[in-house]
Structure formats: structure tokens, C-alpha cells
PDB file of N, CA and C in Angstrom:
ATOM      1  N   MET A 991     -16.396   0.534  17.477  1.00  0.00           N
ATOM      2  CA  MET A 991     -15.372   1.792  17.302  1.00  0.00           C
ATOM      3  C   MET A 991     -15.122   2.122  15.728  1.00  0.00           C
ATOM      4  N   ASN A 992     -14.993   3.458  15.887  1.00  0.00           N
ATOM      5  CA  ASN A 992     -14.754   3.923  14.005  1.00  0.00           C
ATOM      6  C   ASN A 992     -13.022   4.134  13.796  1.00  0.00           C
ATOM      7  N   PRO A 993     -12.782   3.820  13.189  1.00  0.00           N
ATOM      8  CA  PRO A 993     -10.895   3.840  12.145  1.00  0.00           C
ATOM      9  C   PRO A 993     -10.612   5.409  12.638  1.00  0.00           C
ATOM     10  N   SER A 994      -9.687   5.746  12.304  1.00  0.00           N
ATOM     11  CA  SER A 994      -9.225   6.882  12.931  1.00  0.00           C
ATOM     12  C   SER A 994      -9.119   7.118  10.890  1.00  0.00           C
ATOM     13  N   LYS A 995      -8.380   8.359  11.267  1.00  0.00           N
ATOM     14  CA  LYS A 995      -7.748   8.862   9.175  1.00  0.00           C
ATOM     15  C   LYS A 995      -6.851   7.585   9.226  1.00  0.00           C
ATOM     16  N   THR A 996      -6.002   7.848  10.071  1.00  0.00           N
ATOM     17  CA  THR A 996      -4.446   6.162   9.994  1.00  0.00           C
ATOM     18  C   THR A 996      -5.033   5.310   9.799  1.00  0.00           C
ATOM     19  N   GLU A 997      -6.487   4.687   9.980  1.00  0.00           N
ATOM     20  CA  GLU A 997      -7.182   3.159  10.143  1.00  0.00           C
ATOM     21  C   GLU A 997      -7.072   2.560   9.171  1.00  0.00           C
ATOM     22  N   ALA A 998      -8.329   1.794   9.251  1.00  0.00           N
ATOM     23  CA  ALA A 998      -9.011   1.869   7.923  1.00  0.00           C
ATOM     24  C   ALA A 998      -9.349  -0.083   8.920  1.00  0.00           C
ATOM     25  N   ILE A 999     -10.092  -0.851   8.090  1.00  0.00           N
ATOM     26  CA  ILE A 999     -10.205  -2.517   8.451  1.00  0.00           C
ATOM     27  C   ILE A 999     -10.542  -3.406   7.200  1.00  0.00           C
ATOM     28  N   ASP A1000      -9.404  -4.225   7.517  1.00  0.00           N
ATOM     29  CA  ASP A1000      -9.266  -5.590   6.451  1.00  0.00           C
ATOM     30  C   ASP A1000     -10.717  -6.541   6.161  1.00  0.00           C
ATOM     31  N   PRO A1001     -10.782  -6.022   5.415  1.00  0.00           N
ATOM     32  CA  PRO A1001     -11.937  -5.986   4.253  1.00  0.00           C
ATOM     33  C   PRO A1001     -11.944  -7.472   4.456  1.00  0.00           C
ATOM     34  N   VAL A1002     -11.064  -8.269   4.369  1.00  0.00           N
ATOM     35  CA  VAL A1002     -11.506  -9.761   4.560  1.00  0.00           C
ATOM     36  C   VAL A1002     -11.012 -10.598   5.686  1.00  0.00           C
ATOM     37  N   CYS A1003     -10.161  -9.896   6.852  1.00  0.00           N
ATOM     38  CA  CYS A1003     -10.671 -10.431   8.685  1.00  0.00           C
ATOM     39  C   CYS A1003     -11.011  -9.722   9.686  1.00  0.00           C
ATOM     40  N   GLY A1004     -11.385  -8.418   9.128  1.00  0.00           N
ATOM     41  CA  GLY A1004     -12.011  -6.699   9.525  1.00  0.00           C
ATOM     42  C   GLY A1004     -10.691  -6.713  11.028  1.00  0.00           C
ATOM     43  N   MET A1005      -9.840  -6.657  10.990  1.00  0.00           N
ATOM     44  CA  MET A1005      -9.012  -6.518  12.254  1.00  0.00           C
ATOM     45  C   MET A1005      -8.517  -5.334  10.817  1.00  0.00           C
ATOM     46  N   THR A1006      -8.844  -4.089  12.051  1.00  0.00           N
ATOM     47  CA  THR A1006      -7.875  -2.808  12.089  1.00  0.00           C
ATOM     48  C   THR A1006      -6.495  -2.138  11.959  1.00  0.00           C
ATOM     49  N   VAL A1007      -5.987  -1.596  10.927  1.00  0.00           N
ATOM     50  CA  VAL A1007      -5.348  -1.779  10.521  1.00  0.00           C
ATOM     51  C   VAL A1007      -4.459   0.119   9.935  1.00  0.00           C
ATOM     52  N   ASP A1008      -2.914   0.015  10.418  1.00  0.00           N
ATOM     53  CA  ASP A1008      -2.509   1.392   9.882  1.00  0.00           C
ATOM     54  C   ASP A1008      -2.459   1.344   8.538  1.00  0.00           C
ATOM     55  N   THR A1009      -3.207   2.136   7.961  1.00  0.00           N
ATOM     56  CA  THR A1009      -3.309   2.662   7.056  1.00  0.00           C
ATOM     57  C   THR A1009      -1.714   2.990   6.279  1.00  0.00           C
ATOM     58  N   THR A1010      -0.576   3.728   6.684  1.00  0.00           N
ATOM     59  CA  THR A1010       0.250   5.316   6.413  1.00  0.00           C
ATOM     60  C   THR A1010       1.659   3.286   6.622  1.00  0.00           C
ATOM     61  N   THR A1011       0.676   2.077   7.294  1.00  0.00           N
ATOM     62  CA  THR A1011       2.010   0.740   7.301  1.00  0.00           C
ATOM     63  C   THR A1011       1.534   0.034   6.871  1.00  0.00           C
ATOM     64  N   THR A1012       0.598  -0.026   5.471  1.00  0.00           N
ATOM     65  CA  THR A1012      -0.391  -1.353   6.069  1.00  0.00           C
ATOM     66  C   THR A1012      -0.364  -2.007   4.272  1.00  0.00           C
ATOM     67  N   ILE A1013      -0.378  -3.062   4.221  1.00  0.00           N
ATOM     68  CA  ILE A1013      -0.026  -3.917   2.603  1.00  0.00           C
ATOM     69  C   ILE A1013      -2.103  -3.296   2.458  1.00  0.00           C
ATOM     70  N   HIS A1014      -1.675  -3.375   0.727  1.00  0.00           N
ATOM     71  CA  HIS A1014      -2.664  -2.143   0.550  1.00  0.00           C
ATOM     72  C   HIS A1014      -3.013  -2.498  -1.445  1.00  0.00           C
ATOM     73  N   ALA A1015      -3.977  -3.121  -1.618  1.00  0.00           N
ATOM     74  CA  ALA A1015      -4.115  -2.891  -2.878  1.00  0.00           C
ATOM     75  C   ALA A1015      -5.912  -1.917  -3.610  1.00  0.00           C
ATOM     76  N   GLU A1016      -5.604  -2.103  -4.581  1.00  0.00           N
ATOM     77  CA  GLU A1016      -6.974  -0.913  -5.340  1.00  0.00           C
ATOM     78  C   GLU A1016      -7.843  -1.905  -5.979  1.00  0.00           C
ATOM     79  N   ARG A1017      -8.917  -1.626  -5.544  1.00  0.00           N
ATOM     80  CA  ARG A1017     -10.302  -2.737  -6.737  1.00  0.00           C
ATOM     81  C   ARG A1017     -11.159  -1.435  -7.233  1.00  0.00           C
ATOM     82  N   ASP A1018     -11.034  -0.957  -8.503  1.00  0.00           N
ATOM     83  CA  ASP A1018     -12.688  -0.531  -8.802  1.00  0.00           C
ATOM     84  C   ASP A1018     -12.220   0.655  -8.702  1.00  0.00           C
ATOM     85  N   GLY A1019     -11.445   1.714  -8.437  1.00  0.00           N
ATOM     86  CA  GLY A1019     -10.682   3.387  -7.886  1.00  0.00           C
ATOM     87  C   GLY A1019     -10.704   3.089  -5.893  1.00  0.00           C
ATOM     88  N   LYS A1020     -11.609   2.434  -5.567  1.00  0.00           N
ATOM     89  CA  LYS A1020     -10.749   2.622  -4.506  1.00  0.00           C
ATOM     90  C   LYS A1020     -10.059   1.109  -3.283  1.00  0.00           C
ATOM     91  N   THR A1021      -9.314   1.648  -2.579  1.00  0.00           N
ATOM     92  CA  THR A1021      -7.853   1.565  -2.082  1.00  0.00           C
ATOM     93  C   THR A1021      -8.584   0.641  -0.148  1.00  0.00           C
ATOM     94  N   PHE A1022      -8.247  -0.823  -0.786  1.00  0.00           N
ATOM     95  CA  PHE A1022      -8.458  -1.198   0.360  1.00  0.00           C
ATOM     96  C   PHE A1022      -6.635  -1.817   1.335  1.00  0.00           C
ATOM     97  N   TYR A1023      -7.030  -1.814   2.916  1.00  0.00           N
ATOM     98  CA  TYR A1023      -5.777  -2.044   3.626  1.00  0.00           C
ATOM     99  C   TYR A1023      -5.877  -3.442   3.975  1.00  0.00           C
ATOM    100  N   PHE A1024      -4.881  -4.076   4.462  1.00  0.00           N
ATOM    101  CA  PHE A1024      -4.963  -5.549   4.530  1.00  0.00           C
ATOM    102  C   PHE A1024      -3.325  -6.180   5.687  1.00  0.00           C
ATOM    103  N   CYS A1025      -3.596  -6.761   6.997  1.00  0.00           N
ATOM    104  CA  CYS A1025      -3.487  -7.017   8.390  1.00  0.00           C
ATOM    105  C   CYS A1025      -2.365  -8.029   7.101  1.00  0.00           C
ATOM    106  N   GLY A1026      -2.431  -8.531   6.188  1.00  0.00           N
ATOM    107  CA  GLY A1026      -0.697  -9.689   5.926  1.00  0.00           C
ATOM    108  C   GLY A1026      -1.142  -9.191   4.513  1.00  0.00           C
ATOM    109  N   GLU A1027      -0.452 -10.591   4.039  1.00  0.00           N
ATOM    110  CA  GLU A1027       0.039 -10.791   2.867  1.00  0.00           C
ATOM    111  C   GLU A1027      -1.076 -12.059   1.810  1.00  0.00           C
ATOM    112  N   HIS A1028      -1.499 -12.436   3.580  1.00  0.00           N
ATOM    113  CA  HIS A1028      -2.805 -13.541   3.104  1.00  0.00           C
ATOM    114  C   HIS A1028      -4.146 -12.896   2.537  1.00  0.00           C
ATOM    115  N   CYS A1029      -4.136 -11.815   3.685  1.00  0.00           N
ATOM    116  CA  CYS A1029      -5.940 -11.013   3.566  1.00  0.00           C
ATOM    117  C   CYS A1029      -5.869 -10.562   1.795  1.00  0.00           C
ATOM    118  N   ARG A1030      -4.542  -9.754   1.416  1.00  0.00           N
ATOM    119  CA  ARG A1030      -4.472  -9.221   0.489  1.00  0.00           C
ATOM    120  C   ARG A1030      -4.695 -10.434  -1.207  1.00  0.00           C
ATOM    121  N   GLU A1031      -3.811 -11.419  -0.690  1.00  0.00           N
ATOM    122  CA  GLU A1031      -4.158 -12.375  -1.661  1.00  0.00           C
ATOM    123  C   GLU A1031      -5.481 -12.795  -1.815  1.00  0.00           C
ATOM    124  N   LYS A1032      -6.239 -13.044  -0.319  1.00  0.00           N
ATOM    125  CA  LYS A1032      -7.402 -13.967  -0.665  1.00  0.00           C
ATOM    126  C   LYS A1032      -7.726 -12.976  -0.828  1.00  0.00           C
ATOM    127  N   PHE A1033      -7.974 -11.496  -0.904  1.00  0.00           N
ATOM    128  CA  PHE A1033      -8.940 -10.281  -1.222  1.00  0.00           C
ATOM    129  C   PHE A1033      -8.395 -10.460  -2.900  1.00  0.00           C
ATOM    130  N   LEU A1034      -7.442  -9.997  -3.415  1.00  0.00           N
ATOM    131  CA  LEU A1034      -7.627 -10.179  -5.036  1.00  0.00           C
ATOM    132  C   LEU A1034      -8.071 -11.263  -5.822  1.00  0.00           C
ATOM    133  N   SER A1035      -7.809 -12.428  -4.732  1.00  0.00           N
ATOM    134  CA  SER A1035      -8.533 -13.995  -5.621  1.00  0.00           C
ATOM    135  C   SER A1035      -9.584 -13.727  -5.505  1.00  0.00           C
ATOM    136  N   THR A1036     -10.880 -13.460  -5.335  1.00  0.00           N
ATOM    137  CA  THR A1036     -12.223 -13.306  -4.887  1.00  0.00           C
ATOM    138  C   THR A1036     -12.415 -12.484  -6.032  1.00  0.00           C
ATOM    139  N   PRO A1037     -13.264 -12.558  -7.151  1.00  0.00           N
ATOM    140  CA  PRO A1037     -14.360 -11.556  -7.773  1.00  0.00           C
ATOM    141  C   PRO A1037     -14.842 -10.422  -7.388  1.00  0.00           C
ATOM    142  N   ALA A1038     -14.385  -9.746  -7.931  1.00  0.00           N
ATOM    143  CA  ALA A1038     -15.292  -7.882  -7.407  1.00  0.00           C
ATOM    144  C   ALA A1038     -16.625  -8.601  -7.018  1.00  0.00           C
ATOM    145  N   ASP A1039     -17.223  -8.863  -7.529  1.00  0.00           N
ATOM    146  CA  ASP A1039     -18.670  -8.772  -7.255  1.00  0.00           C
ATOM    147  C   ASP A1039     -19.285  -9.735  -6.111  1.00  0.00           C
ATOM    148  N   ALA A1040     -17.823 -10.791  -5.787  1.00  0.00           N
ATOM    149  CA  ALA A1040     -18.426 -11.638  -4.725  1.00  0.00           C
ATOM    150  C   ALA A1040     -18.850 -10.918  -3.494  1.00  0.00           C
ATOM    151  N   LYS A1041     -20.273 -11.811  -2.372  1.00  0.00           N
ATOM    152  CA  LYS A1041     -20.255 -11.290  -0.891  1.00  0.00           C
ATOM    153  C   LYS A1041     -19.251 -11.380  -0.503  1.00  0.00           C
ATOM    154  N   PRO A1042     -18.990 -10.791   0.872  1.00  0.00           N
ATOM    155  CA  PRO A1042     -18.143 -11.040   1.167  1.00  0.00           C
ATOM    156  C   PRO A1042     -18.518 -11.801   2.401  1.00  0.00           C
ATOM    157  N   ASP A1043     -17.577 -12.842   2.880  1.00  0.00           N
ATOM    158  CA  ASP A1043     -17.758 -13.323   3.790  1.00  0.00           C
ATOM    159  C   ASP A1043     -18.282 -12.637   4.772  1.00  0.00           C
ATOM    160  N   LYS A1044     -18.617 -13.576   6.368  1.00  0.00           N
ATOM    161  CA  LYS A1044     -19.037 -12.128   7.392  1.00  0.00           C
ATOM    162  C   LYS A1044     -17.661 -13.034   8.104  1.00  0.00           C
ATOM    163  N   LYS A1045     -17.015 -11.222   8.694  1.00  0.00           N
ATOM    164  CA  LYS A1045     -16.069 -10.702   9.099  1.00  0.00           C
ATOM    165  C   LYS A1045     -16.378 -11.330  11.327  1.00  0.00           C
ATOM    166  N   SER A1046     -15.683 -12.775  11.617  1.00  0.00           N
ATOM    167  CA  SER A1046     -14.707 -13.139  12.436  1.00  0.00           C
ATOM    168  C   SER A1046     -14.602 -11.524  14.003  1.00  0.00           C
ATOM    169  N   GLY A1047     -13.995 -10.623  13.324  1.00  0.00           N
ATOM    170  CA  GLY A1047     -13.537  -9.946  14.069  1.00  0.00           C
ATOM    171  C   GLY A1047     -11.856 -10.151  14.629  1.00  0.00           C
ATOM    172  N   ASP A1048     -11.920 -11.402  14.096  1.00  0.00           N
ATOM    173  CA  ASP A1048     -10.412 -11.546  14.818  1.00  0.00           C
ATOM    174  C   ASP A1048      -9.119 -12.094  13.345  1.00  0.00           C
ATOM    175  N   CYS A1049      -8.407 -11.251  13.821  1.00  0.00           N
ATOM    176  CA  CYS A1049      -7.339 -11.400  13.326  1.00  0.00           C
ATOM    177  C   CYS A1049      -6.851 -13.277  12.219  1.00  0.00           C
ATOM    178  N   CYS A1050      -6.966 -12.887  11.407  1.00  0.00           N
ATOM    179  CA  CYS A1050      -6.553 -14.750  10.569  1.00  0.00           C
ATOM    180  C   CYS A1050      -5.125 -14.962  10.585  1.00  0.00           C
ATOM    181  N   CYS A1051      -4.194 -14.371  11.085  1.00  0.00           N
ATOM    182  CA  CYS A1051      -1.991 -13.260  10.948  1.00  0.00           C
ATOM    183  C   CYS A1051      -2.530 -15.108  11.597  1.00  0.00           C
ATOM    184  N   GLY A1052      -1.465 -15.571  11.297  1.00  0.00           N
ATOM    185  CA  GLY A1052      -0.657 -17.123  12.686  1.00  0.00           C
ATOM    186  C   GLY A1052      -0.923 -18.141  12.030  1.00  0.00           C
TER     187      GLY A1052
END
């Protein structure tokens, strides 16, 4: 499934999120969107050049 223009993939958990209402952060001039604050915090605490973990496709919320 390809996200629409108002959707993005959370880079931490792989969940599809709505870019108009979700939490976001910027890194290296690019905006990243997250399902929740916990994924945003995990993203921000990881060095920019770190290789991302394999995503399960399931949300880590809960």
C-alpha cells in the first residue's frame, strides 16, 4: 500500500499515519511523521546515521 499525500509511514514502527494531524519532527531538512510521542522520542534519540531496525509493520503503541 502506497501512502497518499496526507499519509506517511512512521519510520520507527512502520504504521501509516495522517500527516495533517500527527506528531512530527525534522531531520536533515526532511519531515518525519509518527504514530505517537514514544516513536518520535525513539527517533530523536537515535543518531541520524544509524541504520534503522527492521519494522514489524505493527504499531508499538500500547
